[in-house]
Coordinates of C-alpha atoms and ligand atoms in Angstrom, one line a residue:
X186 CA -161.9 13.0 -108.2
X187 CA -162.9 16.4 -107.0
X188 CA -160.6 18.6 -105.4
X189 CA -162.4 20.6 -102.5
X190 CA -161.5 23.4 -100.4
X191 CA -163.5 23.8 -97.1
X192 CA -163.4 27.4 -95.4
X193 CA -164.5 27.2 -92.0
X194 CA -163.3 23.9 -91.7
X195 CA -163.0 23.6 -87.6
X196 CA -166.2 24.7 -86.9
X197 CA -169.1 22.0 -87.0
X198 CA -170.1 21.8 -90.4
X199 CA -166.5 22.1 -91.7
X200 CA -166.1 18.7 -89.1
X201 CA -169.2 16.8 -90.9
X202 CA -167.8 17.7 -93.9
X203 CA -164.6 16.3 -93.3
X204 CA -165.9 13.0 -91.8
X205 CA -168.3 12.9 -95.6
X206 CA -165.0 13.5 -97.2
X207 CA -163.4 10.8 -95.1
X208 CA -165.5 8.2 -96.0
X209 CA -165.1 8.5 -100.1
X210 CA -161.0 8.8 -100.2
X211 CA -161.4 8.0 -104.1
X212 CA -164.0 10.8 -104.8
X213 CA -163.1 13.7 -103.0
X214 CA -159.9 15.1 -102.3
X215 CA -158.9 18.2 -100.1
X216 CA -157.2 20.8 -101.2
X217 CA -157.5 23.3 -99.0
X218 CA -158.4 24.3 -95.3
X219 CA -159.5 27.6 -93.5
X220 CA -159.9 28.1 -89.9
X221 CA -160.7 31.1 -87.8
X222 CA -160.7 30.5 -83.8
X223 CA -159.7 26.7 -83.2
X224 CA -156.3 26.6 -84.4
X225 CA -155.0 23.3 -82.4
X226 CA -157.7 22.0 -84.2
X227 CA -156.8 23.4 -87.7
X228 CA -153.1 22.7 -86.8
X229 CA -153.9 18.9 -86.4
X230 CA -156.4 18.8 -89.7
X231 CA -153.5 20.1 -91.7
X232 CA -150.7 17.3 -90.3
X233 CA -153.7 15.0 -91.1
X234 CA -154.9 15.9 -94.5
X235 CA -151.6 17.3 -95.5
X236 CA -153.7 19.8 -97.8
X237 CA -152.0 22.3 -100.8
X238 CA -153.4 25.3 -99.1
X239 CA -154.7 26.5 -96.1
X240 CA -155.4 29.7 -94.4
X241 CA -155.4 30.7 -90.6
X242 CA -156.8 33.5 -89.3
X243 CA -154.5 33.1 -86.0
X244 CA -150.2 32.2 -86.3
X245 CA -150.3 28.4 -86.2
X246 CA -147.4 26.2 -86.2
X247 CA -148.4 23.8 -88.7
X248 CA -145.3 21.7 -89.6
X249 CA -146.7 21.1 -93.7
X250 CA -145.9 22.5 -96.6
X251 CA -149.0 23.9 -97.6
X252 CA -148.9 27.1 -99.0
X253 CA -150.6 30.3 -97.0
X254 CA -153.2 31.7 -98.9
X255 CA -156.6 33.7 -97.8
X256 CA -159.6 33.1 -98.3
X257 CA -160.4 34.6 -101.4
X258 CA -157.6 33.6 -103.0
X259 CA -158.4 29.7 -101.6
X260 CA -161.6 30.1 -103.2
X261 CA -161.1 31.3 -106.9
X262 CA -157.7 29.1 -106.9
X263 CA -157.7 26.8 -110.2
X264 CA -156.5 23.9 -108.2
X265 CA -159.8 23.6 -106.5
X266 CA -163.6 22.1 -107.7
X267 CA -165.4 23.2 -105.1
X268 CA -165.8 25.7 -102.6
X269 CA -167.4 25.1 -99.0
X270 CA -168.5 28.2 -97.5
X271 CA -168.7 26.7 -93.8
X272 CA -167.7 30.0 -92.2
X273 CA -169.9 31.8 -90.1
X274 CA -171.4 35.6 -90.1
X275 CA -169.8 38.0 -92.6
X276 CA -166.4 36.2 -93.2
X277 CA -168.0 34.2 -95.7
X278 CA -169.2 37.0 -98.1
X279 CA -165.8 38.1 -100.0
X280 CA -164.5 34.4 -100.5
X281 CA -168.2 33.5 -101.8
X282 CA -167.9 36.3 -104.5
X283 CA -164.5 35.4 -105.4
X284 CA -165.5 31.8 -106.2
X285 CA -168.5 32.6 -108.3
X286 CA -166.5 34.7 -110.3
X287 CA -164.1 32.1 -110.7
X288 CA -166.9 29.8 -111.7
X289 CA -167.0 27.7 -109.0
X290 CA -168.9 25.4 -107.7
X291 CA -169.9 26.5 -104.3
X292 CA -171.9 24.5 -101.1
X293 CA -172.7 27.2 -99.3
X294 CA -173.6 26.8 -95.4
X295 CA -173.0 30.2 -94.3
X296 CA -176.5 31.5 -94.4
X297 CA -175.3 35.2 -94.1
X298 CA -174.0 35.4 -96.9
X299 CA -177.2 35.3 -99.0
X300 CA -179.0 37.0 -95.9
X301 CA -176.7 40.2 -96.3
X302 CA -176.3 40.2 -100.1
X303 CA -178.7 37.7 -101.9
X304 CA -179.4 40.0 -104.7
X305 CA -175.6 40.6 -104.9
X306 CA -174.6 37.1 -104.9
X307 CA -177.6 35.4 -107.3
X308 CA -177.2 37.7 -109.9
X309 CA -173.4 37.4 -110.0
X310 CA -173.8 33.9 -109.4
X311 CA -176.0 34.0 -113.2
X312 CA -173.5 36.5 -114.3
X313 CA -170.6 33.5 -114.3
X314 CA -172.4 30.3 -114.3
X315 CA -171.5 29.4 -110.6
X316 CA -173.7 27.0 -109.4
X317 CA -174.7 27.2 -105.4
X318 CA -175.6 24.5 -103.9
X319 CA -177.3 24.9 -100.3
X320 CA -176.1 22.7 -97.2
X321 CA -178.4 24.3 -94.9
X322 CA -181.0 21.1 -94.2
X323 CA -183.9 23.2 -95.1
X324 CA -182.6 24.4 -98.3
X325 CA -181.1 21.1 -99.5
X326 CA -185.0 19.7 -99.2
X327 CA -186.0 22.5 -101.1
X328 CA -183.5 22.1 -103.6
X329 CA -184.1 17.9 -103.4
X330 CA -187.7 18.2 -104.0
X331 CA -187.4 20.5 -107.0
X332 CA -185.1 18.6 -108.5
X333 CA -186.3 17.7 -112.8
X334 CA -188.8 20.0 -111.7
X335 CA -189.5 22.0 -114.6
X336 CA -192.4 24.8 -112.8
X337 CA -191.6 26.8 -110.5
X338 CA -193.2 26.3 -107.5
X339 CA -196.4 27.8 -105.9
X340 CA -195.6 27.8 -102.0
X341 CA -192.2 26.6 -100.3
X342 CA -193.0 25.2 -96.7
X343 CA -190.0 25.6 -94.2
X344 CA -190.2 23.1 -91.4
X345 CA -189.0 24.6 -87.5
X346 CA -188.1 22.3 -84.6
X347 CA -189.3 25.3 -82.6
X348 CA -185.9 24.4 -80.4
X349 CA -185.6 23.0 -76.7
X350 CA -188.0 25.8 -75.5
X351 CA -191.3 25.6 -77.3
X352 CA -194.5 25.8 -75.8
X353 CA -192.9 28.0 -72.7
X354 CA -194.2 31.5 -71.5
X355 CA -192.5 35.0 -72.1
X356 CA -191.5 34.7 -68.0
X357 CA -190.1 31.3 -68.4
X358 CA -188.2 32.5 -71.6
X359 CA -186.7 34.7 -69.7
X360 CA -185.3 32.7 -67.1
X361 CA -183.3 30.8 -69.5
X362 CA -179.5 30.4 -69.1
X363 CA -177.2 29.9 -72.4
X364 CA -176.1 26.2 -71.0
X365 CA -180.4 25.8 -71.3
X366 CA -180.4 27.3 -74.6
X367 CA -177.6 25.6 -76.0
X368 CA -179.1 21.8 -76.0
X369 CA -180.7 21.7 -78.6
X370 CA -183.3 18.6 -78.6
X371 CA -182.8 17.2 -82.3
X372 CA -179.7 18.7 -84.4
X373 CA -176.0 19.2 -83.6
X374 CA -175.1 22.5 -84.4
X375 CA -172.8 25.4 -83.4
X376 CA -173.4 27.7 -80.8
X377 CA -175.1 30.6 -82.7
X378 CA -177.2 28.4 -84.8
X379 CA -178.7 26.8 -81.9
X380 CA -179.8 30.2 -79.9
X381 CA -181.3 31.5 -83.4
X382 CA -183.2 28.2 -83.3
X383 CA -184.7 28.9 -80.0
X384 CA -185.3 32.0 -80.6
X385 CA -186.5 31.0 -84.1
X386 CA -184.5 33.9 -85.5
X387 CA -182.8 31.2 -87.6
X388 CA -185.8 30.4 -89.6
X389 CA -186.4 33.8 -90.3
X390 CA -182.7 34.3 -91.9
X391 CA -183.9 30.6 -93.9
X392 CA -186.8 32.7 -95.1
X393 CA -184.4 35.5 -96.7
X394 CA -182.1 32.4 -97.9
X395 CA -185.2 30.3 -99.2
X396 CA -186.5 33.8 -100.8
X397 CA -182.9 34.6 -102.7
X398 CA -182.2 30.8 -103.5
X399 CA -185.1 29.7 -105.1
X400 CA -186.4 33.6 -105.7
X401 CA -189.6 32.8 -104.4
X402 CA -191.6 36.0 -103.1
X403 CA -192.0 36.0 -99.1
X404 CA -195.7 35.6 -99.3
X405 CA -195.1 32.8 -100.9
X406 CA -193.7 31.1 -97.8
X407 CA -194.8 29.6 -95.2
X408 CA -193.0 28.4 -91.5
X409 CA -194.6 25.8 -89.5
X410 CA -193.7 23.9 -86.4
X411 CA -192.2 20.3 -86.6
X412 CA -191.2 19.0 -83.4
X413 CA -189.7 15.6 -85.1
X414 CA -187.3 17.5 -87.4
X415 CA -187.8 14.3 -89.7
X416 CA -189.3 16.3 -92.5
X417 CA -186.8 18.7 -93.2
X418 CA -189.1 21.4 -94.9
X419 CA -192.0 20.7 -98.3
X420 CA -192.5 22.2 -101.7
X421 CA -195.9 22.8 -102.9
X422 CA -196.4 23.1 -106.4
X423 CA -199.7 24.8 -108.7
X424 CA -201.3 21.5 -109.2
X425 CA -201.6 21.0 -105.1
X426 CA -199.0 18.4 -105.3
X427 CA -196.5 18.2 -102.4
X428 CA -193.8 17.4 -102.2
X429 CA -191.4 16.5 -98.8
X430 CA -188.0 15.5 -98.0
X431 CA -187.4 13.3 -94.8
X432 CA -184.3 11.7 -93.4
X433 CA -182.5 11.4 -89.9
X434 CA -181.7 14.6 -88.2
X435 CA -178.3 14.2 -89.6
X436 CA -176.2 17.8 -91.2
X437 CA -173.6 15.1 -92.8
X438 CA -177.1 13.7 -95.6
X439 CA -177.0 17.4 -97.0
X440 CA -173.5 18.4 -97.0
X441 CA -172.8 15.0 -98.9
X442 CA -175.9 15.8 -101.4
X443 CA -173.9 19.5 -102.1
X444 CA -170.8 17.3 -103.1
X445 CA -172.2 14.4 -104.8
X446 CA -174.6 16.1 -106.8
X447 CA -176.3 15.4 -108.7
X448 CA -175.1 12.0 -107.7
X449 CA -176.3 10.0 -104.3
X450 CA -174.0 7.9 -102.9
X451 CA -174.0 5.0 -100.5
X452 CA -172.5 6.2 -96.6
X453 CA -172.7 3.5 -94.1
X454 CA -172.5 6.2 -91.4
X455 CA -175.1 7.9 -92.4
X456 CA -178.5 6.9 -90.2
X457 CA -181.3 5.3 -92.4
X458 CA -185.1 6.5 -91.8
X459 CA -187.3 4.3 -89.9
X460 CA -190.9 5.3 -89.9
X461 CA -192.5 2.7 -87.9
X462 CA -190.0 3.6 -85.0
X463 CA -190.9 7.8 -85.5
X464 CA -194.6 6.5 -85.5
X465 CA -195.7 10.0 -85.7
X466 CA -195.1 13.4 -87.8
X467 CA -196.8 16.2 -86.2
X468 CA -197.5 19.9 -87.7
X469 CA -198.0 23.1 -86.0
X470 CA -198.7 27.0 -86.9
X471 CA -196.3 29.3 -85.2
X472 CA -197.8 31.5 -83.3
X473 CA -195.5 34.8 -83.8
X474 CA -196.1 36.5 -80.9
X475 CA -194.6 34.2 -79.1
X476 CA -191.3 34.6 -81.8
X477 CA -190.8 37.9 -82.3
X478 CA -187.5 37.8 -83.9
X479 CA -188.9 35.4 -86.5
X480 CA -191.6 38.3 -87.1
X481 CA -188.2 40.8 -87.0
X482 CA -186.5 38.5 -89.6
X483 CA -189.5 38.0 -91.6
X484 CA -190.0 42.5 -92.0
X485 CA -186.2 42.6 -92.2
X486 CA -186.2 40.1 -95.3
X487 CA -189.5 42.3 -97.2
X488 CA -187.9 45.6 -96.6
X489 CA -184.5 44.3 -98.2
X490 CA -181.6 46.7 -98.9
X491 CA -179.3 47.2 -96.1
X492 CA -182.3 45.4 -92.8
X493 CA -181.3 42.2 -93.4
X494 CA -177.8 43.5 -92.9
X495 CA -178.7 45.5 -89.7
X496 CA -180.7 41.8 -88.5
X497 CA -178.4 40.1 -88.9
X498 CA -175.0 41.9 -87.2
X499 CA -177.4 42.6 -84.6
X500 CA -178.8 39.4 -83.6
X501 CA -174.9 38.1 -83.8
X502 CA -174.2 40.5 -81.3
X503 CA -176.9 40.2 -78.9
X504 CA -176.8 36.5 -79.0
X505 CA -172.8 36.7 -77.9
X506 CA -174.2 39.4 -75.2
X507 CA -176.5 36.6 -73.8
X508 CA -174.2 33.7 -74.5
X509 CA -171.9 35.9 -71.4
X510 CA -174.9 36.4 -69.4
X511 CA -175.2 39.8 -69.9
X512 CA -178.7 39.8 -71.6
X513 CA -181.6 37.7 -71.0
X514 CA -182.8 35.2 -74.1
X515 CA -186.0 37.4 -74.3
X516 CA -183.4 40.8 -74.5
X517 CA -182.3 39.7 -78.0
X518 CA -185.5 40.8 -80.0
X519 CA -186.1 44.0 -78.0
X520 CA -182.0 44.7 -78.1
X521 CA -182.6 44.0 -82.6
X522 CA -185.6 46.2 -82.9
X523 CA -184.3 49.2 -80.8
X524 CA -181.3 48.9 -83.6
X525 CA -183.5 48.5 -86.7
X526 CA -185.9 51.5 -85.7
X527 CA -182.5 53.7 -85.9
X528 CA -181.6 52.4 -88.9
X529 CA -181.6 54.4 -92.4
X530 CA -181.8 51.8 -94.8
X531 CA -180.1 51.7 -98.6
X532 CA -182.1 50.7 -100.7
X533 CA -180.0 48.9 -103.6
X534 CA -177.0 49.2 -101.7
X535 CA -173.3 48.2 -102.7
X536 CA -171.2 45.3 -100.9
X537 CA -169.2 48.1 -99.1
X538 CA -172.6 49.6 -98.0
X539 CA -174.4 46.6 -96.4
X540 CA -170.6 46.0 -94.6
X541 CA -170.7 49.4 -93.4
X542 CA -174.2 48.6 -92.4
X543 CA -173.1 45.9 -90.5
X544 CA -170.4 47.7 -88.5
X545 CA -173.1 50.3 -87.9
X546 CA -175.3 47.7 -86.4
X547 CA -172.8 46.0 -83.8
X548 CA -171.7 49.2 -82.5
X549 CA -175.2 50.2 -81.9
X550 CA -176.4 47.3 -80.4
X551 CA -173.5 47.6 -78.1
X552 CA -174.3 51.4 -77.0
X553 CA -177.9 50.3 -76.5
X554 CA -177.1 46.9 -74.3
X555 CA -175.0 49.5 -72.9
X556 CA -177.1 52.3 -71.8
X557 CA -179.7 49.5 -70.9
X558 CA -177.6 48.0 -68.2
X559 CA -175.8 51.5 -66.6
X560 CA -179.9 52.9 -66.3
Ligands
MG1405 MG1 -181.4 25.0 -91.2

């Protein structure tokens, strides 16, 4: 039985996660829950789960016994196995840190929180023996395919969907409204997710993931177009052998791998592959001028220090500004690189710098969006 604690546990991969939990009762057991905005929804989780701990970022009246923890302390608590980092943005970072140095196992979904300190988090992750396993479908193929590996390998091969919009002309892009943007053709995601997947800023951020994870160099990875998201991204190793992971479009396959492992266990609500109904895998090179924030993402990850940082808060904070229609879907790279070219970066900086980096960021996209619509 493994005790798990899920942070970020309303939001939809903390939701899949609970329905993979659901359906082993005598594997996994939760411990603990974490919620940020949805707190009807936490409120009812709680009364249903009846977990030790839980943590609420809003006053909820949640009729259990559970004790009131934070995050952090959630995390590194001795009661719990596992950590899943479901959270989104920043919140993740500090509750990450305080699980590896309690040795914990940790699924990690949050992809800022290798984004903004990778370095940080690997080599303190090395320091303690905390192992991280990624939930992010990309990652988890990655991770699948180099599995009893023992060389490391030559290229890593990240697959995109290219979202609900590839194919379409600067002019049309910038016609699109967020209800457009947020129906995403193959995956179900939350809302931020699937505007970085039009935009293809989220396989940029998968890149600095991919790049810290596996510490392969950026060179050493490539991005292509796969409209069938069926393939969920390829490793290529010295000898020219590749190697692929495919399954159903389905988040709940890789969060159960992240809990199981290095087990695999039967779900019979999890879809089953069949190739002769996808008939056809198709491949594509992106073309980055038509992606610029994948191009943004891509400089951001080389330079390290505090860009990623800067990308990151930045692209959070224009995608919200467009989200309330008050910036176009084409706005968000210009609104991210007028931010990064005022920028001063740190080079090896501390967790308190890239944070302050962060803040720095939001407020200036802010001024910029600002000034932008009073000219
Ligand atoms: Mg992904």
């Amino acid at each position: 039985m493994k005790s798990i604690a899920i942070l970020g546990s309303t939001g939809s991969i903390g939701q899949q996660t609970l329905d993979v939990v659901g359906a082993f009762p005598d594997r996994f057991r939760v411990v603990a829950l974490a919620g940020r905005d949805n707190s009807a929804l936490l409120a009812k989780q709680v009364a249903q789960l009846q977990p030790r701990m839980v943590y609420s970022a809003k006053a909820i009246d949640i009729h259990s016994p559970a004790e009131s923890l934070s995050m952090e302390e959630i995390a590194a608590h001795p009661d719990v196995d596992l950590v899943v980092i479901a959270t989104s943005g920043k919140a993740g970072l500090r509750p990450t840190l305080a699980a590896i140095r309690a040795g914990k196992q940790i699924a990690l979904a949050n992809k800022e929180v290798l984004v903004l300190a990778g370095k940080i988090i690997t080599s303190e992750a090395k320091q303690y023996g905390a192992q991280i396993l990624p939930i992010d479908s990309e990652h988890s193929a990655i991770w699948q395919c180099l599995h009893g590996e023992q060389s490391q390998p030559a290229r890593i091969i990240l697959t995109a969907s290219g979202g609900p919009f590839y194919g379409q002309s600067p002019e049309q892009l910038a016609k699109v409204t967020p209800k457009e943007a947020l129906s995403h053709p193959t995956w179900k995601m939350g809302r931020k997710v699937t505007i970085d997947s039009a935009t293809l800023m989220n396989k940029g951020l998968e890149a600095i993931e991919a790049h810290w994870l596996f510490s392969i160099p950026f060179d050493h990875i490539e991005i292509i177009i796969h409209r069938q998201s069926i393939i969920h991204s390829l490793v290529e190793f010295a000898d020219g052998s590749t190697k692929a992971q495919l399954s159903f479009p389905d988040m709940r396959l890789p969060i159960q791998y992240a809990l199981s492992y290095p087990e695999r266990l039967p779900n019979a609500h999890l879809p089953h592959l069949n190739l002769t109904k996808v008939k056809a895998l198709t491949f594509e090179p992106v073309n980055p001028g038509q992606f610029p924030c994948l191009k943004l993402a891509l400089e951001a990850g080389k330079e390290g220090g505090t860009c990623p940082a800067v990308l990151s808060a930045a692209d959070e904070v224009a995608v919200n500004l467009f989200l309330a229609g008050k910036a176009r879907l084409t706005d968000i790279a210009e609104l991210i690189t007028q931010t990064i070219t005022r920028h001063h970066p740190v080079v090896n900086p501390s967790l308190e710098e890239i944070l302050a980096a962060d803040i720095w960021a939001r407020q200036t996209v802010e001024d910029i969006a600002k000034r932008k619509i009073t000219c």
